[in-house]
PDB file of C-alpha atoms in Angstrom:
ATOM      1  CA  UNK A  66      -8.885  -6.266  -7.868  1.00  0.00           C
ATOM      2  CA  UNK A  67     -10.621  -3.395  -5.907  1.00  0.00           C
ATOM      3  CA  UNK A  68      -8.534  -1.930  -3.530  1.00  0.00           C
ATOM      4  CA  UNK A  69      -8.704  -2.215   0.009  1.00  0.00           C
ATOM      5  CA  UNK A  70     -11.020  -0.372   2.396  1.00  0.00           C
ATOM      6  CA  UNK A  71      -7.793   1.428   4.376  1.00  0.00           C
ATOM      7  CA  UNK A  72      -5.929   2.693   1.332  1.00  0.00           C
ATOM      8  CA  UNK A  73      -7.978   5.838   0.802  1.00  0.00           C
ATOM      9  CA  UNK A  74      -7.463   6.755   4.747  1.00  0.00           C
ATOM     10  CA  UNK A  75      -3.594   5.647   4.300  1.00  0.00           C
ATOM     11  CA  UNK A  76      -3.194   7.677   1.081  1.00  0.00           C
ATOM     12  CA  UNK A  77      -4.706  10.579   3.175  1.00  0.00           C
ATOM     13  CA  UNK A  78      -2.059  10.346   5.741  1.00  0.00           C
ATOM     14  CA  UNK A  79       0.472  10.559   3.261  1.00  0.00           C
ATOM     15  CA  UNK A  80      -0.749  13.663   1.853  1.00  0.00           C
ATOM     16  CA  UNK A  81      -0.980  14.860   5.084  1.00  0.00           C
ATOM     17  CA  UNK A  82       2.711  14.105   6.012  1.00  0.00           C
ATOM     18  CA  UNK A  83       4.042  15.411   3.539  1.00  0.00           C
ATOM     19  CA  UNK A  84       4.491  12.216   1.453  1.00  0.00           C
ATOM     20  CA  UNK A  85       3.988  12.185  -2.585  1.00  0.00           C
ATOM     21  CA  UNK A  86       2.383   8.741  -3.777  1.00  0.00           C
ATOM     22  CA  UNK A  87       2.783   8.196  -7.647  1.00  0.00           C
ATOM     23  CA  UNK A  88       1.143   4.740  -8.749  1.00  0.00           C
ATOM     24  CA  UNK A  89       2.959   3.086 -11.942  1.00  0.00           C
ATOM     25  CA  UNK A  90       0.990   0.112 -13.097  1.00  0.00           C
ATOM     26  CA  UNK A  91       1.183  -1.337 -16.633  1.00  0.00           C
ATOM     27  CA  UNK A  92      -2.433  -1.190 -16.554  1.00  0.00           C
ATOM     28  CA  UNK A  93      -4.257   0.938 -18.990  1.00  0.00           C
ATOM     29  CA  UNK A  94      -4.619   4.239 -18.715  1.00  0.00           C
ATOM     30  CA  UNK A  95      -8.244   4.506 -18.198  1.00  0.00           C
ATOM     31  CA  UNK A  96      -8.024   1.624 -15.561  1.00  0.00           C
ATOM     32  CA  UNK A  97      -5.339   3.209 -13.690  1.00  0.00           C
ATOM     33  CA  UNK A  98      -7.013   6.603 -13.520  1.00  0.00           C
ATOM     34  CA  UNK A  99      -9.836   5.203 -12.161  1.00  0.00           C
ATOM     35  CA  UNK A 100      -8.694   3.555  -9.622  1.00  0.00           C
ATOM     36  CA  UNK A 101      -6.601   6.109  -8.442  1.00  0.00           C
ATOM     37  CA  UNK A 102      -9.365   8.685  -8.346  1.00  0.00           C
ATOM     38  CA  UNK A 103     -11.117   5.859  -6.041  1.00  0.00           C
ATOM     39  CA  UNK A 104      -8.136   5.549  -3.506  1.00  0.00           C
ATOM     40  CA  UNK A 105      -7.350   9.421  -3.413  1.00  0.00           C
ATOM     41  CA  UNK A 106      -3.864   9.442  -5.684  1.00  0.00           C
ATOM     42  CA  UNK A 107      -6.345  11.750  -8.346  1.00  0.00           C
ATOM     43  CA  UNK A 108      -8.542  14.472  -7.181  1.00  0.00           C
ATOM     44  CA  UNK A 109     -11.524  16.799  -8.642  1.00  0.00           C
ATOM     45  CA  UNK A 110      -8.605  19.535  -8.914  1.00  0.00           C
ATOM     46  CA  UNK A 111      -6.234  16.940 -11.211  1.00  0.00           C
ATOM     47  CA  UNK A 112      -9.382  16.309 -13.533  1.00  0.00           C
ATOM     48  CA  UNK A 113     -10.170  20.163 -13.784  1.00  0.00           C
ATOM     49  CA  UNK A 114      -6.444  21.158 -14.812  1.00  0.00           C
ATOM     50  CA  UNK A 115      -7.065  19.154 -18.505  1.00  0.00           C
ATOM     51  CA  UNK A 116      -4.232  19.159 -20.698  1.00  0.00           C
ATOM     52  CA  UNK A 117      -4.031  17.618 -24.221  1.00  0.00           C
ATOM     53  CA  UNK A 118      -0.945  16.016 -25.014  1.00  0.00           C
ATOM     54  CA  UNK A 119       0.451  15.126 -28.426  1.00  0.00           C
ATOM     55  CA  UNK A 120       1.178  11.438 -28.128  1.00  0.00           C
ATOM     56  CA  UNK A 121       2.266   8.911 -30.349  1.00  0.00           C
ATOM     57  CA  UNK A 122       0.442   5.580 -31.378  1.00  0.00           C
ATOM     58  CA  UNK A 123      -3.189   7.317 -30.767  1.00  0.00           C
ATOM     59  CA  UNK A 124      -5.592   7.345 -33.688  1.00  0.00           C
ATOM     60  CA  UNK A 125      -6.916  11.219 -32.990  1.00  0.00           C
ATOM     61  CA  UNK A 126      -3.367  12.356 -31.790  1.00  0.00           C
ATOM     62  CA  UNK A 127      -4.463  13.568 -28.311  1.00  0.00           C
ATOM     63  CA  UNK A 128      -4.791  12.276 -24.774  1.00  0.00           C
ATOM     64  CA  UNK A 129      -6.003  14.213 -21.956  1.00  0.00           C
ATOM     65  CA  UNK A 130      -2.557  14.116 -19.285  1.00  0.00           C
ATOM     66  CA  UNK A 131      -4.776  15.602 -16.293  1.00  0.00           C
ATOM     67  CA  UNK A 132      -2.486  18.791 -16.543  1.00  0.00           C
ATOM     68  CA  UNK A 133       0.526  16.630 -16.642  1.00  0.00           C
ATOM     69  CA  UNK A 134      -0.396  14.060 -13.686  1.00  0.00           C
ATOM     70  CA  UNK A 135      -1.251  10.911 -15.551  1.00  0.00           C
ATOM     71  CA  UNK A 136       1.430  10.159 -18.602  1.00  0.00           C
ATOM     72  CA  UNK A 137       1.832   6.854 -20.336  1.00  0.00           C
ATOM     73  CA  UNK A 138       4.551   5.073 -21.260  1.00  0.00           C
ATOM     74  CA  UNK A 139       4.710   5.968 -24.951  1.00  0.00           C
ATOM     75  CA  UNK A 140       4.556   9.769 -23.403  1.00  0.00           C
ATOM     76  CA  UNK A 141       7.240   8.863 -21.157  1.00  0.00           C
ATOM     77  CA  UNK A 142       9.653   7.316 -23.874  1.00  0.00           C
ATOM     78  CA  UNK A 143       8.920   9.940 -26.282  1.00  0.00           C
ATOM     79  CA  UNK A 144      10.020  13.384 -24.131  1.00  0.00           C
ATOM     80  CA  UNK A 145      13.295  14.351 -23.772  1.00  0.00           C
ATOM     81  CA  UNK A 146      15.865  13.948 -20.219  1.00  0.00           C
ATOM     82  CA  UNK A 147      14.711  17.459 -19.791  1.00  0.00           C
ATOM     83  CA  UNK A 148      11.477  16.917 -20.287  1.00  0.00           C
ATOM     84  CA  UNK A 149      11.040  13.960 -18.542  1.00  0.00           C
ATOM     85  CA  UNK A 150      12.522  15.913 -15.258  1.00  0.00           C
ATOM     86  CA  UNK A 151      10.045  18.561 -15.285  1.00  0.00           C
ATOM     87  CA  UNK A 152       7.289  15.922 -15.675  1.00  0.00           C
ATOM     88  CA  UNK A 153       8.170  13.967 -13.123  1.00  0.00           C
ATOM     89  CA  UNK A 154       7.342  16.953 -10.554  1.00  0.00           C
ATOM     90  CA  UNK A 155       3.974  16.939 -11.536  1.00  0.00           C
ATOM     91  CA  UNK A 156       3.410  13.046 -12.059  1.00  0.00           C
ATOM     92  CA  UNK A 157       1.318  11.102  -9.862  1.00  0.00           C
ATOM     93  CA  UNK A 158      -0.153   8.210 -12.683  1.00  0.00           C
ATOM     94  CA  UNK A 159       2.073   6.462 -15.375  1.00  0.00           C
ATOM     95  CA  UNK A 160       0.453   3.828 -16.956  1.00  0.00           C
ATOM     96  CA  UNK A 161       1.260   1.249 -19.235  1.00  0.00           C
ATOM     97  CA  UNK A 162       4.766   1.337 -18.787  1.00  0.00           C
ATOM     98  CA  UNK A 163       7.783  -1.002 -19.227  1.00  0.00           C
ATOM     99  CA  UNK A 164      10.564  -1.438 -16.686  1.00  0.00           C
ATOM    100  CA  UNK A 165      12.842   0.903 -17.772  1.00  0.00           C
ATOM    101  CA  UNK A 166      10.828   3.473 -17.460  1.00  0.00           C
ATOM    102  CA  UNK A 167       9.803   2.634 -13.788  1.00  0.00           C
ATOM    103  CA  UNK A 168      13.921   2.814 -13.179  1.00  0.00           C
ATOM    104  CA  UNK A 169      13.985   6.097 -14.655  1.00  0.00           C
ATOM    105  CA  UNK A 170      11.509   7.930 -12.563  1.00  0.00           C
ATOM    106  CA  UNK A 171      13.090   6.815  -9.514  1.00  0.00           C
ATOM    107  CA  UNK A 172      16.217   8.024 -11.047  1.00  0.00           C
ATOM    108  CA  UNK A 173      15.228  11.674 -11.482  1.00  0.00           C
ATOM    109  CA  UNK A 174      13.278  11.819  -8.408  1.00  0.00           C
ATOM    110  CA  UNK A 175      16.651  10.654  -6.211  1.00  0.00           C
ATOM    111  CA  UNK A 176      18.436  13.456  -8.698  1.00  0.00           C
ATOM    112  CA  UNK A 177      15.749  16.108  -7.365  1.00  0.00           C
ATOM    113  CA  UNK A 178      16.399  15.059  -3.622  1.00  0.00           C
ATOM    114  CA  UNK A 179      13.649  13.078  -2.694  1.00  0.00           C
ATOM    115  CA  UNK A 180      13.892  10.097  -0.785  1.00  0.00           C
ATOM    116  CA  UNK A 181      12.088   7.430  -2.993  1.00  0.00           C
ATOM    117  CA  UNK A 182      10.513   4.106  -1.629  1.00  0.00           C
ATOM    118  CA  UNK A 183       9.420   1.937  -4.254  1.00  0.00           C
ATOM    119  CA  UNK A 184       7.011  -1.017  -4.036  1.00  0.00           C
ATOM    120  CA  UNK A 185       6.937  -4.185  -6.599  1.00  0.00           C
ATOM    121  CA  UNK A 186       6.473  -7.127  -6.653  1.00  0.00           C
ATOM    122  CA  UNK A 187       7.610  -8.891  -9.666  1.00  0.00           C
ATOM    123  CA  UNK A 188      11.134  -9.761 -12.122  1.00  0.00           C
ATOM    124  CA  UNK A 189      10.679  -6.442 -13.454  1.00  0.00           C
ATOM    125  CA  UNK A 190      10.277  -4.721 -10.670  1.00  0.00           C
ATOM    126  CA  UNK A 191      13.864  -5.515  -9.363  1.00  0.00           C
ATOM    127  CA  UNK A 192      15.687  -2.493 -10.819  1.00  0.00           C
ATOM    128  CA  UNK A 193      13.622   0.039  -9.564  1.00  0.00           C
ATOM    129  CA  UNK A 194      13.426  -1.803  -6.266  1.00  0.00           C
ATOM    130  CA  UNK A 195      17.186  -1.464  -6.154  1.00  0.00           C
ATOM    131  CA  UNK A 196      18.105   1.987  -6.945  1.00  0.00           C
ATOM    132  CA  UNK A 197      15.145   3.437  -4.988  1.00  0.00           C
ATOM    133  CA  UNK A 198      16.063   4.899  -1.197  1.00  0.00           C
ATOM    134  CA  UNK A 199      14.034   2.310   0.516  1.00  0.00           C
ATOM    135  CA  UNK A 200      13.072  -0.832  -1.791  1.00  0.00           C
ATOM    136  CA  UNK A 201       9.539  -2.645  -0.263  1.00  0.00           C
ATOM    137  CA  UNK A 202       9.004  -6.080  -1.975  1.00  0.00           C
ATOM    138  CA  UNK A 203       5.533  -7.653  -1.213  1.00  0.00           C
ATOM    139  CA  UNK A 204       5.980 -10.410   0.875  1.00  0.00           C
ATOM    140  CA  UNK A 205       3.672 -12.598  -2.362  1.00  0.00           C
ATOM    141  CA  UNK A 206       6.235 -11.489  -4.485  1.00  0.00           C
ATOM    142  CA  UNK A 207       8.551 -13.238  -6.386  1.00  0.00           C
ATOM    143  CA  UNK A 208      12.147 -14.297  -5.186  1.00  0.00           C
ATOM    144  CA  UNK A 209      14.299 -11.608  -6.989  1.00  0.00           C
ATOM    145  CA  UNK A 210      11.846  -8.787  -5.825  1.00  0.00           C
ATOM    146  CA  UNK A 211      12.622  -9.826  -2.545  1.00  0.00           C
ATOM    147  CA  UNK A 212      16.401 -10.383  -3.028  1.00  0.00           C
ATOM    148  CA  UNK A 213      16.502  -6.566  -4.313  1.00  0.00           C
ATOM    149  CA  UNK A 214      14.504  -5.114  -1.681  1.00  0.00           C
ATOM    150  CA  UNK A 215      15.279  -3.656   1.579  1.00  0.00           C
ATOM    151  CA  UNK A 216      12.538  -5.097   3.561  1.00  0.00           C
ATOM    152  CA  UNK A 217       9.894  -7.193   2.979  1.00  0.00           C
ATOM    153  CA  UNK A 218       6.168  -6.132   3.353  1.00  0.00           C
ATOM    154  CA  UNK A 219       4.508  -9.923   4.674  1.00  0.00           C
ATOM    155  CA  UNK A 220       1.313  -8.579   4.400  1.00  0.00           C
ATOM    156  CA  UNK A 221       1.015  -6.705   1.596  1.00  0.00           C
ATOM    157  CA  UNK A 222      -1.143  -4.235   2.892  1.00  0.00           C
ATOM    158  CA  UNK A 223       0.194  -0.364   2.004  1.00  0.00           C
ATOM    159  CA  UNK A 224      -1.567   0.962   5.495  1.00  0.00           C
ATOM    160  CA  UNK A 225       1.784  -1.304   6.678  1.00  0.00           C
ATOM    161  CA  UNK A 226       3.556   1.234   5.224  1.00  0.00           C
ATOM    162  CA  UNK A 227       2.186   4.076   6.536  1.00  0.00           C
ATOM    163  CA  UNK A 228       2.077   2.812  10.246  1.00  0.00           C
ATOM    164  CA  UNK A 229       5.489   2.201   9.919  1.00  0.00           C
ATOM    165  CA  UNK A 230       6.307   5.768   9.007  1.00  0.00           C
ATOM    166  CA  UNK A 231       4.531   7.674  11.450  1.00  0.00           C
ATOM    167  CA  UNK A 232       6.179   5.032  13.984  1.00  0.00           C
ATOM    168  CA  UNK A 233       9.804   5.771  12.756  1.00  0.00           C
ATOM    169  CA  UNK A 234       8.988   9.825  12.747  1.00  0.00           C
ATOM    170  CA  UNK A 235       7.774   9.486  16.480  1.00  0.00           C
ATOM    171  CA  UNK A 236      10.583   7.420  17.022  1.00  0.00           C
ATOM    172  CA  UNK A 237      13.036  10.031  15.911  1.00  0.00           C
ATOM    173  CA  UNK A 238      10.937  12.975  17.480  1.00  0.00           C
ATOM    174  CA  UNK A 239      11.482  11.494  20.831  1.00  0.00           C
ATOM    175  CA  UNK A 240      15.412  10.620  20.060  1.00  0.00           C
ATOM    176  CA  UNK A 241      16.214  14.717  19.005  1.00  0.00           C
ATOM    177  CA  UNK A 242      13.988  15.441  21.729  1.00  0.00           C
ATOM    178  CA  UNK A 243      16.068  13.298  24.099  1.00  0.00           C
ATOM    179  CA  UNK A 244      19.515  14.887  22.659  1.00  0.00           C
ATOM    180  CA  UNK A 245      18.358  18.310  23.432  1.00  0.00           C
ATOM    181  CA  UNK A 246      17.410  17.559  27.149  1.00  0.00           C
ATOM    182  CA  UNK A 247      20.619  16.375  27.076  1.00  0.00           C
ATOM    183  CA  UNK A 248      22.397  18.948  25.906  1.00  0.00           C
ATOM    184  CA  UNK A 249      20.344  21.657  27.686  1.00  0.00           C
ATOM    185  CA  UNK A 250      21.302  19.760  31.136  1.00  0.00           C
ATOM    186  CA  UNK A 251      24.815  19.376  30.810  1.00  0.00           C
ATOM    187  CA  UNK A 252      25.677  22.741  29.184  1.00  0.00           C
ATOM    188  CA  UNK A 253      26.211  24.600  32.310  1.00  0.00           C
ATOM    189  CA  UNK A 254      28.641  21.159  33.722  1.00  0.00           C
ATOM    190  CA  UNK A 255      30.538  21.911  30.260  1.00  0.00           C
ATOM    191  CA  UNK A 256      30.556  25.181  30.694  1.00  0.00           C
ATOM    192  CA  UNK A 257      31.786  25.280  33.946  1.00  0.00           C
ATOM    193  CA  UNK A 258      35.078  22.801  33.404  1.00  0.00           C
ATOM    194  CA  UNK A 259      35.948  24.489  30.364  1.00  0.00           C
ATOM    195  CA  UNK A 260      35.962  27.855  31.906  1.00  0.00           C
ATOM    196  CA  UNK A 261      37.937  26.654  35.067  1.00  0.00           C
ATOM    197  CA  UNK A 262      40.559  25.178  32.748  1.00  0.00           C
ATOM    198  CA  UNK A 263      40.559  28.115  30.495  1.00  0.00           C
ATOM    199  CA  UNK A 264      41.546  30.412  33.521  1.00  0.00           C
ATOM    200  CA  UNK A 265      43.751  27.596  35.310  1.00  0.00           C
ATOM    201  CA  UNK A 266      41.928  27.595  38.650  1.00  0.00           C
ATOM    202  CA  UNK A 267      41.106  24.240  40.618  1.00  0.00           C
ATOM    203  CA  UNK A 268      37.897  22.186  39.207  1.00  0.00           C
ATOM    204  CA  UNK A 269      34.474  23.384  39.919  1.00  0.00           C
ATOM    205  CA  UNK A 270      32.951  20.636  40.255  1.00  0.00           C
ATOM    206  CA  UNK A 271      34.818  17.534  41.398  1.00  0.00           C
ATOM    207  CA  UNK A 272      33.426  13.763  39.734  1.00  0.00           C
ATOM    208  CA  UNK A 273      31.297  13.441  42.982  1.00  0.00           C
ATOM    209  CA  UNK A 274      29.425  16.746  42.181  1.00  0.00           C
ATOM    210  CA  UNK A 275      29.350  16.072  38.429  1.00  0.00           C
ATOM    211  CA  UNK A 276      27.205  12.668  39.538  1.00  0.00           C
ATOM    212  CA  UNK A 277      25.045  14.204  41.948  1.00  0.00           C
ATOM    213  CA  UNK A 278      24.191  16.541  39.385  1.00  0.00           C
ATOM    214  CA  UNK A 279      23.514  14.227  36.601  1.00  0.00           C
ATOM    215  CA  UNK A 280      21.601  11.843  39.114  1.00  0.00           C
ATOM    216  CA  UNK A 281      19.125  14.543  40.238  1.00  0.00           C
ATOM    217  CA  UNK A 282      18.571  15.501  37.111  1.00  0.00           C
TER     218      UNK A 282
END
């Protein structure tokens, strides 16, 4: 299916934000590349940095990896723990790959201190859904991707996503924001009552004054 007209803008904003989007499809390899070169995931840089990779199961021995950024799953299966860890830092395509190795990236990604959110929609899907951060199941999913998930994308639209994100990050802008005026206010009320108990003299400020204070500002 060709993807829709917002993802390219949505994967965009995620680059922007700070947000790393790795697509693992059991689509071929080819396929997959393609498409993500159409939505943004691949860019003119990832096709310059060319790497050959000795793989296994190829008739000539060598696929181009995109300087490490698109693997497949017979790459995947065949490296080491260690090697897998490193490669996962780079990684933004794995194709053709089979559950388990969909559970393992999330795995050394939550070992490396991101925050992962996975999306699936399907059986197989349901491991990965459940040790990842924030599991999204597509609301066209099936029933165990959704039972595995926490929350439910009804539209299945990725843009969702990425609304949702910059609405939580405003939402906790404005709540440290809040804390700080807080703080900044009160310090001085604080200050004052622990400095009059300190030295034993009378309160400063009696409950009256405290709520005069706070109510003008």
């Amino acid at each position: 299916d060709p993807p829709r007209p917002e993802v390219r803008n949505a994967i965009s904003d995620c680059q922007r934000a700070g947000i790393r989007v790795l697509v693992i499809t059991g689509d071929s390899k080819e396929t997959a590349e393609a498409m993500c070169h159409e939505i943004g995931v691949l860019d003119e840089m990832d096709s310059a940095q060319r790497v050959a990779y000795k793989a296994p199961h190829t008739t000539n021995g060598q696929v181009d990896t995109l300087g490490g950024r698109s693997l497949t799953g017979a790459m995947w299966a065949s490296m080491s723990d260690d090697e897998q860890a490193e490669a996962v830092r780079h990684l933004k395509v794995l194709s053709r790959v089979e559950p388990s190795h969909k559970l393992s990236v999330v795995r050394y990604l939550r070992k490396q201190g991101e925050v992962v959110a996975m999306t699936g929609d399907g059986v197989n899907d349901a491991p990965a859904l459940k040790q990842a951060d924030i599991g999204i199941a597509m609301g066209s999913g099936t029933a165990v991707a959704r039972e595995a998930s926490d929350m439910v994308l009804v539209d299945d639209n990725f843009h969702t996503i990425v609304s949702a994100v910059r609405q939580g990050r405003a939402i906790f802008a404005n709540t440290k924001q809040f804390i700080r005026y807080l703080i900044s206010s009160n310090i001085g009320e604080v200050a004052c009552i622990f400095f009059s108990a300190m030295v034993g003299t009378p309160e400063a400020l009696i409950p009256a004054q405290l709520l005069w204070v706070n109510f003008v500002t």
